[in-house]
Every structure is written in C-alpha cells, then in structure tokens.
Short mmCIF file of C-alpha atoms in Angstrom, two decimals:
data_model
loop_
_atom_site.label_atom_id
_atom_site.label_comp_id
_atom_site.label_asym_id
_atom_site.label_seq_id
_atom_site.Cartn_x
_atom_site.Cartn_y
_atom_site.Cartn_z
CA UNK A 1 36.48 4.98 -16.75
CA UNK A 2 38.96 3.30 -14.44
CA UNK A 3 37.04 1.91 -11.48
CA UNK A 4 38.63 0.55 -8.50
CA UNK A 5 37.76 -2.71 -7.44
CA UNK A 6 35.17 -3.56 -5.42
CA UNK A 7 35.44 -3.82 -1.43
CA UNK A 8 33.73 -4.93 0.77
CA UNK A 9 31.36 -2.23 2.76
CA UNK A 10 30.13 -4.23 5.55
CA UNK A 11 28.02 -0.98 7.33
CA UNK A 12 26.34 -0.64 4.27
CA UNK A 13 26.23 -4.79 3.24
CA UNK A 14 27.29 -3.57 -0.01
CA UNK A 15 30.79 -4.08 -2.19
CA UNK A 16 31.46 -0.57 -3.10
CA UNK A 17 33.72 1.76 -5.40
CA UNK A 18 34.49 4.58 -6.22
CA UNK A 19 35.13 6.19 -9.92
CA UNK A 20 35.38 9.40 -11.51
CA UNK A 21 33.73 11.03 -14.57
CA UNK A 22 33.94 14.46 -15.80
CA UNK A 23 35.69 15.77 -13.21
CA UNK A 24 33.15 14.18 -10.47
CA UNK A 25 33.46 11.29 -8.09
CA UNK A 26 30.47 8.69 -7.62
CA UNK A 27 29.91 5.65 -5.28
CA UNK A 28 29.32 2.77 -7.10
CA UNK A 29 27.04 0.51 -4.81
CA UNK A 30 26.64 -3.55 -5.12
CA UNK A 31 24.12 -4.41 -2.30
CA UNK A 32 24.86 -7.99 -0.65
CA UNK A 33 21.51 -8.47 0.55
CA UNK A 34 18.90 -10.40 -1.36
CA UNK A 35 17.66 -8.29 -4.05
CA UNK A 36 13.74 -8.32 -2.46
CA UNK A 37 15.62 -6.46 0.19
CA UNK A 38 18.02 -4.26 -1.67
CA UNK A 39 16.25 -1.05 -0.23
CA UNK A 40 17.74 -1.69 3.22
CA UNK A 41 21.86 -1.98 1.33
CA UNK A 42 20.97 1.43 -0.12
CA UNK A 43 19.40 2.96 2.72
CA UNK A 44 22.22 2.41 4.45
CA UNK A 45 25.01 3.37 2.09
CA UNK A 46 22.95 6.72 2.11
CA UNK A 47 22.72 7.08 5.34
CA UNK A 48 26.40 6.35 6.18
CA UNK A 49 27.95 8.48 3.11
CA UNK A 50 24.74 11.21 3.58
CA UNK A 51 23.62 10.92 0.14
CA UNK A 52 20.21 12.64 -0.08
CA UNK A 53 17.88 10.87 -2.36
CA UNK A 54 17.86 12.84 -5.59
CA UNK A 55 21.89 12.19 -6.00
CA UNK A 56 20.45 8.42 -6.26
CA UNK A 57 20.65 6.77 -9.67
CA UNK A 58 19.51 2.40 -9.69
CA UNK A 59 20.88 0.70 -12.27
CA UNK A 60 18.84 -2.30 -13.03
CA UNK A 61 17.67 -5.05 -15.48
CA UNK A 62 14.34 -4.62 -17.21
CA UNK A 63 12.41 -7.31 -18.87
CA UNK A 64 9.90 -4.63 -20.32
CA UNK A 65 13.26 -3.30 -22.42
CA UNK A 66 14.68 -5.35 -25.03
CA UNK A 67 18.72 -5.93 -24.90
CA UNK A 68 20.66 -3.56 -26.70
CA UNK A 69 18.18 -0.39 -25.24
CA UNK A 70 17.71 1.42 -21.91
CA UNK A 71 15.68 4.35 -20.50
CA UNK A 72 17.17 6.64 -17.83
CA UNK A 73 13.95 8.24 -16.20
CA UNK A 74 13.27 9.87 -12.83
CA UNK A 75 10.53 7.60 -10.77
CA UNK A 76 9.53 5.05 -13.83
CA UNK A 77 10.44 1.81 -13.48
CA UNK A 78 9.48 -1.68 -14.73
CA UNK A 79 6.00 -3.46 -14.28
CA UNK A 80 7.57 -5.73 -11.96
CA UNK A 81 10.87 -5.66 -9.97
CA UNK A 82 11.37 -6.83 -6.73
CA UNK A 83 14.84 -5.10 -5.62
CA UNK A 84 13.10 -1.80 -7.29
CA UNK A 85 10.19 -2.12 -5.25
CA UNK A 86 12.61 -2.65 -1.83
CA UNK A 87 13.89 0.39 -2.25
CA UNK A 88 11.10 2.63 -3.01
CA UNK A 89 9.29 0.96 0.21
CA UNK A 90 12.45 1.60 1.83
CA UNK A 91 13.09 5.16 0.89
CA UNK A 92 8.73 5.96 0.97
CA UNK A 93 9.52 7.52 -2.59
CA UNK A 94 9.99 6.30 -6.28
CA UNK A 95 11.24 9.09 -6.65
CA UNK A 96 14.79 8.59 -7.64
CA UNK A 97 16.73 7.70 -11.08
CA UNK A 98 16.61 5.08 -12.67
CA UNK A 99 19.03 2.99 -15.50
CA UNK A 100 16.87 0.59 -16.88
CA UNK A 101 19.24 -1.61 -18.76
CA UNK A 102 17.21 -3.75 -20.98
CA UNK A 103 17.67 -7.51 -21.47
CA UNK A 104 14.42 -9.11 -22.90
CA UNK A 105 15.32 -11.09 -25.69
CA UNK A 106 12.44 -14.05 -25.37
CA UNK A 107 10.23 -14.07 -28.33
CA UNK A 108 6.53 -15.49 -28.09
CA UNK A 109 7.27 -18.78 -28.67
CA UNK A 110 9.72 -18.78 -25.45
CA UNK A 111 7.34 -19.90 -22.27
CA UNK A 112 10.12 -19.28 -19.23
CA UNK A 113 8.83 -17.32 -16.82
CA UNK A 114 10.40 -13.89 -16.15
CA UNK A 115 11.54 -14.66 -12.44
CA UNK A 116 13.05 -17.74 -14.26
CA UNK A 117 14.89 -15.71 -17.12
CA UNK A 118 16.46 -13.20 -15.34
CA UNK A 119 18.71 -15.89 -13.58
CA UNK A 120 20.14 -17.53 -16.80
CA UNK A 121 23.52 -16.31 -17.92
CA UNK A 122 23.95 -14.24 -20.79
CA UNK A 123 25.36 -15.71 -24.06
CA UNK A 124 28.69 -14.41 -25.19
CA UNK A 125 26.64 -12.27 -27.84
CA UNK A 126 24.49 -10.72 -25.37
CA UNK A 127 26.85 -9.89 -23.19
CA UNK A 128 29.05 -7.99 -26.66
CA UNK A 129 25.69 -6.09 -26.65
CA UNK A 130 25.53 -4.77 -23.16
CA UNK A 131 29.00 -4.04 -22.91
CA UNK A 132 28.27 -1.53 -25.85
CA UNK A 133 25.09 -0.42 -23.79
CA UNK A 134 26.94 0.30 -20.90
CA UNK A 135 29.39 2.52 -23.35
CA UNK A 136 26.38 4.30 -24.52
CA UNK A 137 24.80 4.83 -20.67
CA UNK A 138 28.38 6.27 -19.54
CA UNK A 139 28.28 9.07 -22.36
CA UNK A 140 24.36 9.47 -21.86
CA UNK A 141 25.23 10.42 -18.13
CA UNK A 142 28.44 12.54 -18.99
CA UNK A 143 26.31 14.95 -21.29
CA UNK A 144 23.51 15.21 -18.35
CA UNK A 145 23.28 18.48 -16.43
CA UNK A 146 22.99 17.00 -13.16
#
C-alpha cells in the first residue's frame, strides 16, 4: 500500500499516517513516548480521532514467536511486554487486537537476556524475512471481515 509519511501528531505524542486498503482508510500510529508508557500515546490518539477500542489493532514484537511467523488474536498477547501491558492498564481491557510479529531467533546456547535482544538491530537477512511477514500480515488483514 502507499503510505504517507509519517508526521508528527504532537496531541497524541505519536508520528502518524494515514493509508488505505480495500477501499478503507486506517491511522497508522507510532507512539513517541517510552514504550512502558505507550498506553497513554494510544489513549490519546483514540480519544482525539474517537476510535472506540475494538477498531484497535497493536502491532508488536514477540519473543514467544519465532521470525518469519505471527499470530493476529483478539486479547492474547506475549508472556511479557511492557508497551502491551501500558496499554491494557491504560485502556482497563486486553481486550483489543493484536499483530504479534515474531522475532525470536536465539537458540539455547544464546544467554542474552530478552530485554537485551529486543534492542539489537536486525541482520540484513532478518530483516528480508519480516519484510515478507509484513506482506503476508497485509493480505491476512485484507481477507478479514472486520
């Protein structure tokens, strides 16, 4: 799809964009805050666009996904993810959608820590293999009856 660029949103301390799919336009959403306090960025891009809650969909990393896979599930989300968490507490739900893009690719001889490997770059391989993931999500979401 042909996205605009980003802007800056500073009501909602988001960059945001817009793009359209199947005859629909969506807000795409890049909160500016730290990501332990991404609930309050989406809470407010909600509240300033009136969004209600189940027109919500987080995309998001998931270490309990390897790369190359993703779930898209209503109120499931990973053992552990702080921005996930913000907004849930932020919202008093989990329930909203979820893209869980995966991107575990440590095997057990690899000791870093999660909260240490999810702020390493991604090799030039792994990023081939999202880019294809994120061509797979986009026709996943066209086909859903939403």
């Amino acid at each position: 799809h042909n996205a605009k660029p980003f802007q800056s949103h500073k009501k909602c301390e988001s960059e945001c964009t817009e793009i359209e799919s199947a005859g629909k336009k969506y807000l795409l959403q890049k909160p500016l805050t730290f990501m332990n306090d991404s609930g309050r960025a989406v809470k407010k891009c909600m509240d300033f666009y009136k969004i209600a809650q189940s027109d919500i969909f987080i995309v998001h990393d998931d270490l309990d996904i390897q790369l190359g896979s993703f779930k898209i599930q209503m109120a499931k989300g990973p053992k552990v993810h702080n921005g996930v968490n913000s907004i849930e507490a932020t919202l008093g739900s989990p329930d909203f959608m979820r893209i869980r893009i995966g991107i575990e690719t440590r095997d057990a001889e690899q000791k870093i820590a999660g909260k240490d490997f999810v702020l390493n770059n991604f090799s030039q391989d792994d990023e081939k293999v999202l880019l294809e993931v994120f061509k797979t999500i986009d026709a996943s979401l066209s086909s859903l009856v939403l």
